[in-house]
PDB file of C-alpha atoms in Angstrom:
ATOM      1  CA  MET A   1       8.193   4.808  18.772  1.00 45.00           C
ATOM      2  CA  ILE A   2       7.796   8.003  16.759  1.00 45.00           C
ATOM      3  CA  TRP A   3      10.251  10.602  15.523  1.00 47.00           C
ATOM      4  CA  ARG A   4       9.102  14.097  14.917  1.00 49.00           C
ATOM      5  CA  ARG A   5       9.539  17.134  12.678  1.00 52.00           C
ATOM      6  CA  SER A   6       8.105  20.599  13.168  1.00 59.00           C
ATOM      7  CA  GLY A   7       4.916  20.135  11.169  1.00 58.00           C
ATOM      8  CA  PRO A   8       3.714  20.823   7.612  1.00 58.00           C
ATOM      9  CA  THR A   9       4.963  23.912   5.802  1.00 61.00           C
ATOM     10  CA  THR A  10       1.397  24.979   5.059  1.00 55.00           C
ATOM     11  CA  SER A  11       0.335  25.011   8.748  1.00 57.00           C
ATOM     12  CA  PRO A  12       3.212  25.536  11.179  1.00 62.00           C
ATOM     13  CA  GLY A  13       1.205  27.268  13.914  1.00 62.00           C
ATOM     14  CA  HIS A  14       0.790  24.181  16.090  1.00 71.00           C
ATOM     15  CA  ALA A  15       4.451  23.206  15.736  1.00 84.00           C
ATOM     16  CA  HIS A  16       6.650  22.518  18.734  1.00 92.00           C
ATOM     17  CA  ALA A  17      10.461  22.563  18.811  1.00 94.00           C
ATOM     18  CA  ASP A  18      10.382  18.777  19.087  1.00 95.00           C
ATOM     19  CA  THR A  19      12.396  17.524  16.109  1.00 96.00           C
ATOM     20  CA  LEU A  20      13.764  13.965  16.574  1.00 97.00           C
ATOM     21  CA  SER A  21      11.791  13.488  19.769  1.00 97.00           C
ATOM     22  CA  PHE A  22      10.088  10.131  20.303  1.00 97.00           C
ATOM     23  CA  GLU A  23       7.711   8.216  22.538  1.00 97.00           C
ATOM     24  CA  LEU A  24       8.013   4.643  23.772  1.00 96.00           C
ATOM     25  CA  SER A  25       5.169   2.411  24.941  1.00 94.00           C
ATOM     26  CA  LEU A  26       5.335  -1.131  26.279  1.00 92.00           C
ATOM     27  CA  GLY A  27       1.935  -2.637  25.708  1.00 88.00           C
ATOM     28  CA  GLU A  28      -0.483  -0.003  26.988  1.00 87.00           C
ATOM     29  CA  LYS A  29       2.104   1.577  29.321  1.00 91.00           C
ATOM     30  CA  ARG A  30       3.690   4.843  28.186  1.00 93.00           C
ATOM     31  CA  VAL A  31       7.340   4.768  29.224  1.00 96.00           C
ATOM     32  CA  VAL A  32       8.849   7.761  27.367  1.00 97.00           C
ATOM     33  CA  VAL A  33       6.603  10.646  26.363  1.00 97.00           C
ATOM     34  CA  ASN A  34       6.658  14.297  25.334  1.00 97.00           C
ATOM     35  CA  GLY A  35       5.421  17.056  27.598  1.00 96.00           C
ATOM     36  CA  GLY A  36       1.970  17.536  26.066  1.00 95.00           C
ATOM     37  CA  THR A  37      -0.231  20.596  25.643  1.00 95.00           C
ATOM     38  CA  SER A  38      -2.653  22.106  28.144  1.00 95.00           C
ATOM     39  CA  THR A  39      -3.174  25.611  26.753  1.00 94.00           C
ATOM     40  CA  TYR A  40      -3.118  27.731  23.593  1.00 94.00           C
ATOM     41  CA  ALA A  41      -3.083  30.991  25.539  1.00 93.00           C
ATOM     42  CA  PRO A  42       0.000  33.179  24.946  1.00 93.00           C
ATOM     43  CA  GLY A  43       2.377  33.235  27.883  1.00 93.00           C
ATOM     44  CA  ALA A  44       5.149  31.425  29.723  1.00 95.00           C
ATOM     45  CA  LEU A  45       3.327  28.091  29.971  1.00 93.00           C
ATOM     46  CA  ARG A  46       2.540  27.936  26.249  1.00 94.00           C
ATOM     47  CA  ALA A  47       6.156  28.846  25.446  1.00 92.00           C
ATOM     48  CA  ALA A  48       7.490  26.187  27.810  1.00 94.00           C
ATOM     49  CA  GLN A  49       5.256  23.465  26.369  1.00 95.00           C
ATOM     50  CA  ARG A  50       6.451  24.225  22.826  1.00 96.00           C
ATOM     51  CA  ALA A  51      10.126  24.333  23.843  1.00 97.00           C
ATOM     52  CA  THR A  52      12.700  21.664  23.037  1.00 98.00           C
ATOM     53  CA  ARG A  53      13.284  21.042  26.754  1.00 98.00           C
ATOM     54  CA  SER A  54       9.690  19.783  27.061  1.00 98.00           C
ATOM     55  CA  HIS A  55      10.326  16.971  24.582  1.00 98.00           C
ATOM     56  CA  SER A  56      12.314  13.739  24.575  1.00 98.00           C
ATOM     57  CA  THR A  57      15.142  14.961  22.396  1.00 98.00           C
ATOM     58  CA  VAL A  58      18.410  16.947  22.605  1.00 98.00           C
ATOM     59  CA  GLU A  59      18.652  20.632  23.474  1.00 98.00           C
ATOM     60  CA  ILE A  60      21.783  22.597  22.501  1.00 98.00           C
ATOM     61  CA  ASP A  61      22.976  25.672  24.418  1.00 98.00           C
ATOM     62  CA  GLY A  62      19.550  26.107  26.020  1.00 97.00           C
ATOM     63  CA  GLU A  63      18.013  27.000  22.654  1.00 97.00           C
ATOM     64  CA  ASN A  64      14.990  25.630  20.824  1.00 96.00           C
ATOM     65  CA  SER A  65      15.593  23.510  17.744  1.00 96.00           C
ATOM     66  CA  SER A  66      12.951  25.530  15.893  1.00 93.00           C
ATOM     67  CA  GLU A  67      12.242  29.170  16.659  1.00 88.00           C
ATOM     68  CA  VAL A  68       8.768  29.028  18.187  1.00 89.00           C
ATOM     69  CA  TRP A  69       7.264  32.206  19.620  1.00 76.00           C
ATOM     70  CA  ALA A  70       3.982  33.847  20.629  1.00 83.00           C
ATOM     71  CA  SER A  71       1.231  31.230  20.732  1.00 84.00           C
ATOM     72  CA  PHE A  72       1.169  30.076  17.096  1.00 76.00           C
ATOM     73  CA  ARG A  73       4.280  31.557  15.522  1.00 80.00           C
ATOM     74  CA  VAL A  74       7.334  29.819  14.068  1.00 79.00           C
ATOM     75  CA  ALA A  75      10.395  31.363  12.432  1.00 86.00           C
ATOM     76  CA  ARG A  76      13.391  29.271  11.357  1.00 88.00           C
ATOM     77  CA  ARG A  77      12.379  25.620  11.556  1.00 90.00           C
ATOM     78  CA  ALA A  78      14.405  22.444  11.886  1.00 94.00           C
ATOM     79  CA  ARG A  79      14.445  20.266   8.782  1.00 94.00           C
ATOM     80  CA  VAL A  80      14.776  16.491   9.043  1.00 95.00           C
ATOM     81  CA  GLN A  81      17.458  15.132   6.744  1.00 94.00           C
ATOM     82  CA  GLU A  82      18.832  11.732   5.729  1.00 92.00           C
ATOM     83  CA  PRO A  83      16.106   9.551   7.301  1.00 95.00           C
ATOM     84  CA  LEU A  84      17.026   5.892   6.984  1.00 96.00           C
ATOM     85  CA  ILE A  85      15.473   2.632   8.179  1.00 97.00           C
ATOM     86  CA  GLY A  86      17.493  -0.575   8.100  1.00 97.00           C
ATOM     87  CA  GLU A  87      18.084  -3.899   9.798  1.00 95.00           C
ATOM     88  CA  ASP A  88      21.061  -5.432  11.595  1.00 92.00           C
ATOM     89  CA  GLY A  89      20.257  -9.050  12.380  1.00 92.00           C
ATOM     90  CA  ASP A  90      17.135  -8.987  14.555  1.00 92.00           C
ATOM     91  CA  ALA A  91      17.415  -5.252  15.241  1.00 96.00           C
ATOM     92  CA  VAL A  92      15.712  -2.426  13.376  1.00 97.00           C
ATOM     93  CA  ILE A  93      17.734   0.786  13.102  1.00 98.00           C
ATOM     94  CA  VAL A  94      16.285   4.214  12.347  1.00 98.00           C
ATOM     95  CA  THR A  95      18.535   7.240  11.830  1.00 98.00           C
ATOM     96  CA  ALA A  96      17.988  10.884  10.950  1.00 98.00           C
ATOM     97  CA  THR A  97      19.573  14.298  11.363  1.00 98.00           C
ATOM     98  CA  HIS A  98      18.164  17.805  11.659  1.00 97.00           C
ATOM     99  CA  ASP A  99      19.607  21.227  10.954  1.00 96.00           C
ATOM    100  CA  GLY A 100      17.599  23.339  13.395  1.00 96.00           C
ATOM    101  CA  TYR A 101      20.690  24.422  15.319  1.00 97.00           C
ATOM    102  CA  ARG A 102      22.836  25.430  12.350  1.00 96.00           C
ATOM    103  CA  ARG A 103      21.953  29.039  13.131  1.00 96.00           C
ATOM    104  CA  LEU A 104      24.217  28.770  16.217  1.00 97.00           C
ATOM    105  CA  ALA A 105      27.967  29.345  16.250  1.00 97.00           C
ATOM    106  CA  GLY A 106      29.761  26.292  14.880  1.00 97.00           C
ATOM    107  CA  ARG A 107      26.674  25.287  12.851  1.00 98.00           C
ATOM    108  CA  PRO A 108      25.846  22.165  14.915  1.00 98.00           C
ATOM    109  CA  VAL A 109      23.823  19.299  13.444  1.00 98.00           C
ATOM    110  CA  HIS A 110      22.019  16.742  15.605  1.00 98.00           C
ATOM    111  CA  ARG A 111      22.078  13.111  14.492  1.00 98.00           C
ATOM    112  CA  ARG A 112      19.944  10.511  16.317  1.00 98.00           C
ATOM    113  CA  GLU A 113      19.836   6.741  15.919  1.00 98.00           C
ATOM    114  CA  TRP A 114      17.249   4.368  17.366  1.00 98.00           C
ATOM    115  CA  CYS A 115      18.193   0.680  17.509  1.00 98.00           C
ATOM    116  CA  PHE A 116      15.448  -1.561  18.804  1.00 95.00           C
ATOM    117  CA  ASP A 117      14.535  -5.221  19.051  1.00 94.00           C
ATOM    118  CA  LYS A 118      12.024  -7.243  21.061  1.00 92.00           C
ATOM    119  CA  ALA A 119      13.670  -6.555  24.419  1.00 96.00           C
ATOM    120  CA  SER A 120      15.458  -3.205  24.184  1.00 97.00           C
ATOM    121  CA  LEU A 121      15.754   0.229  22.630  1.00 98.00           C
ATOM    122  CA  THR A 122      19.042   2.117  22.363  1.00 98.00           C
ATOM    123  CA  VAL A 123      19.021   5.795  21.406  1.00 98.00           C
ATOM    124  CA  ARG A 124      22.333   7.327  20.294  1.00 98.00           C
ATOM    125  CA  ASP A 125      22.879  11.052  19.848  1.00 98.00           C
ATOM    126  CA  ILE A 126      25.760  12.800  18.098  1.00 98.00           C
ATOM    127  CA  ILE A 127      26.302  16.539  17.712  1.00 98.00           C
ATOM    128  CA  LYS A 128      28.595  17.485  14.828  1.00 97.00           C
ATOM    129  CA  SER A 129      29.874  21.042  15.063  1.00 98.00           C
ATOM    130  CA  GLU A 130      32.841  23.294  14.421  1.00 95.00           C
ATOM    131  CA  ARG A 131      32.901  24.232  18.127  1.00 96.00           C
ATOM    132  CA  ALA A 132      31.949  22.779  21.515  1.00 96.00           C
ATOM    133  CA  HIS A 133      28.401  23.137  22.833  1.00 97.00           C
ATOM    134  CA  LYS A 134      26.487  22.402  26.004  1.00 98.00           C
ATOM    135  CA  ALA A 135      23.932  19.776  24.996  1.00 98.00           C
ATOM    136  CA  LEU A 136      21.405  17.897  27.132  1.00 98.00           C
ATOM    137  CA  ALA A 137      19.338  14.812  26.301  1.00 98.00           C
ATOM    138  CA  ARG A 138      15.995  14.606  28.076  1.00 98.00           C
ATOM    139  CA  TYR A 139      13.685  11.627  28.456  1.00 98.00           C
ATOM    140  CA  HIS A 140      10.280  12.610  29.791  1.00 98.00           C
ATOM    141  CA  LEU A 141       8.764   9.644  31.591  1.00 97.00           C
ATOM    142  CA  GLY A 142       5.167   8.547  31.388  1.00 95.00           C
ATOM    143  CA  VAL A 143       2.961   9.070  34.421  1.00 94.00           C
ATOM    144  CA  GLY A 144       3.225   6.207  36.919  1.00 93.00           C
ATOM    145  CA  ASN A 145       6.867   5.435  36.166  1.00 95.00           C
ATOM    146  CA  VAL A 146       9.004   5.775  39.291  1.00 96.00           C
ATOM    147  CA  ALA A 147      12.634   6.354  38.342  1.00 97.00           C
ATOM    148  CA  GLU A 148      15.684   5.368  40.350  1.00 97.00           C
ATOM    149  CA  ALA A 149      19.364   5.759  39.542  1.00 96.00           C
ATOM    150  CA  HIS A 150      22.465   3.941  40.781  1.00 92.00           C
ATOM    151  CA  GLU A 151      26.068   3.316  39.717  1.00 81.00           C
ATOM    152  CA  ASN A 152      26.746   7.064  39.729  1.00 93.00           C
ATOM    153  CA  GLY A 153      23.856   7.723  37.373  1.00 96.00           C
ATOM    154  CA  LEU A 154      24.976   5.277  34.709  1.00 97.00           C
ATOM    155  CA  SER A 155      22.020   2.935  35.167  1.00 98.00           C
ATOM    156  CA  GLY A 156      18.764   2.495  37.021  1.00 97.00           C
ATOM    157  CA  HIS A 157      15.165   1.299  36.791  1.00 96.00           C
ATOM    158  CA  LEU A 158      11.747   2.631  35.905  1.00 97.00           C
ATOM    159  CA  THR A 159       9.039   0.875  37.881  1.00 94.00           C
ATOM    160  CA  SER A 160       5.314   0.955  37.144  1.00 90.00           C
ATOM    161  CA  PRO A 161       2.384  -1.296  38.122  1.00 83.00           C
ATOM    162  CA  GLU A 162       1.521  -1.971  34.462  1.00 78.00           C
ATOM    163  CA  ALA A 163       4.955  -2.544  32.910  1.00 73.00           C
ATOM    164  CA  GLY A 164       6.930  -3.737  35.918  1.00 86.00           C
ATOM    165  CA  LYS A 165      10.609  -2.803  35.817  1.00 92.00           C
ATOM    166  CA  THR A 166      12.310  -1.287  32.808  1.00 96.00           C
ATOM    167  CA  ARG A 167      16.081  -1.067  33.162  1.00 97.00           C
ATOM    168  CA  TRP A 168      17.909   1.928  31.763  1.00 98.00           C
ATOM    169  CA  SER A 169      21.635   2.435  31.218  1.00 98.00           C
ATOM    170  CA  ALA A 170      23.479   5.513  29.985  1.00 98.00           C
ATOM    171  CA  SER A 171      26.872   6.266  28.491  1.00 98.00           C
ATOM    172  CA  ASN A 172      27.176   9.421  30.632  1.00 96.00           C
ATOM    173  CA  PRO A 173      25.808   9.999  34.152  1.00 98.00           C
ATOM    174  CA  ALA A 174      22.105  10.885  34.147  1.00 98.00           C
ATOM    175  CA  ARG A 175      20.043  12.563  36.830  1.00 97.00           C
ATOM    176  CA  ILE A 176      16.357  12.473  37.683  1.00 98.00           C
ATOM    177  CA  GLU A 177      14.303  15.650  37.910  1.00 97.00           C
ATOM    178  CA  GLN A 178      10.677  16.309  38.720  1.00 97.00           C
ATOM    179  CA  GLY A 179       8.549  17.562  35.873  1.00 96.00           C
ATOM    180  CA  SER A 180       4.999  17.771  34.580  1.00 96.00           C
ATOM    181  CA  TRP A 181       3.014  16.016  31.887  1.00 95.00           C
ATOM    182  CA  TYR A 182       0.143  17.959  30.363  1.00 96.00           C
ATOM    183  CA  SER A 183      -2.249  15.176  29.465  1.00 90.00           C
ATOM    184  CA  SER A 184      -5.035  17.395  28.083  1.00 91.00           C
ATOM    185  CA  PHE A 185      -6.279  20.962  28.149  1.00 93.00           C
ATOM    186  CA  GLY A 186      -6.223  22.372  31.653  1.00 92.00           C
ATOM    187  CA  GLU A 187      -4.609  19.245  33.091  1.00 94.00           C
ATOM    188  CA  GLU A 188      -1.169  18.943  34.729  1.00 95.00           C
ATOM    189  CA  VAL A 189       0.146  15.670  36.174  1.00 96.00           C
ATOM    190  CA  PRO A 190       3.450  15.285  38.093  1.00 96.00           C
ATOM    191  CA  SER A 191       6.051  13.224  36.263  1.00 97.00           C
ATOM    192  CA  GLN A 192       9.800  12.625  36.150  1.00 98.00           C
ATOM    193  CA  ILE A 193      12.549  13.349  33.616  1.00 98.00           C
ATOM    194  CA  LEU A 194      15.850  11.587  32.961  1.00 98.00           C
ATOM    195  CA  ILE A 195      18.447  14.178  31.951  1.00 98.00           C
ATOM    196  CA  ALA A 196      22.040  13.637  30.826  1.00 98.00           C
ATOM    197  CA  PRO A 197      24.733  15.779  29.197  1.00 98.00           C
ATOM    198  CA  LEU A 198      26.345  14.887  25.912  1.00 98.00           C
ATOM    199  CA  VAL A 199      30.093  14.446  26.405  1.00 98.00           C
ATOM    200  CA  SER A 200      32.271  15.354  23.427  1.00 97.00           C
ATOM    201  CA  GLY A 201      29.006  15.666  21.521  1.00 97.00           C
ATOM    202  CA  GLN A 202      27.821  12.108  22.185  1.00 98.00           C
ATOM    203  CA  PHE A 203      25.372  10.234  24.397  1.00 98.00           C
ATOM    204  CA  SER A 204      23.495   6.941  24.354  1.00 98.00           C
ATOM    205  CA  MET A 205      20.613   5.608  26.438  1.00 98.00           C
ATOM    206  CA  THR A 206      19.324   2.015  26.506  1.00 98.00           C
ATOM    207  CA  PHE A 207      15.971   0.814  27.826  1.00 98.00           C
ATOM    208  CA  GLU A 208      15.585  -2.934  28.461  1.00 97.00           C
ATOM    209  CA  TRP A 209      12.423  -4.788  29.393  1.00 94.00           C
TER     210      TRP A 209
END
C-alpha cells in the first residue's frame, strides 16, 4: 500500500492530483491501482490522467485536489498533514489529511485512515467542512479483476485467476463502472472502478482475502 502527495516542491511538473491515493497488491496481483500514464502530450487525455478521478482517492465537487493544468503545470497543490502510523493489536493503522480542497466553499479537509492486518484492509474517509459537499470515493481495480456487487451495492467480490476472490464491503452503496488503466506509454487496457458517495462526509471500504 502507498499513500501519495503531489510531488517535490522543486519539480512539480509530473504531479497528479492524487493525494492520499493508494495501491493494493496481494502477492503479485494488483488489486487496487491508480489510472497510470500513457501520454505527456497536452490535451484531454493528459488532463484526465492527472485528475483526481483517475486515482484511488476521494474527489470533492468534481474538482481536482491539486490544480493541475496544461501538460506539466501545477498551481495550488494539496499538502499532506498529520501523517501518523500506529498499531492496534495486530492491526497497523495509517492516517493523514490533506488541504487541497480548502480553496472550495466551506474549506473542506479530507482525512483518510488505512487499517490493515494479514487478512484485510479497511479504508475510512472523512470530509470535514463548514458546508455540505458532493464527494465520491473511487477504487480503480487492477487489470484481470472482475467485480461483482450484491446486497444493494454494500458488498461484493473481486475475482482474478491469480488472487482468487477478494471480498469487498462498503458503508454506503457502491457501483461498478467501466474504466481504463494506462499501463505504459501508448497503452490502454480496459478495467473496472468501484465508486461510492460519501454520506454525511463519511465512507469506509473493506477488502478481505
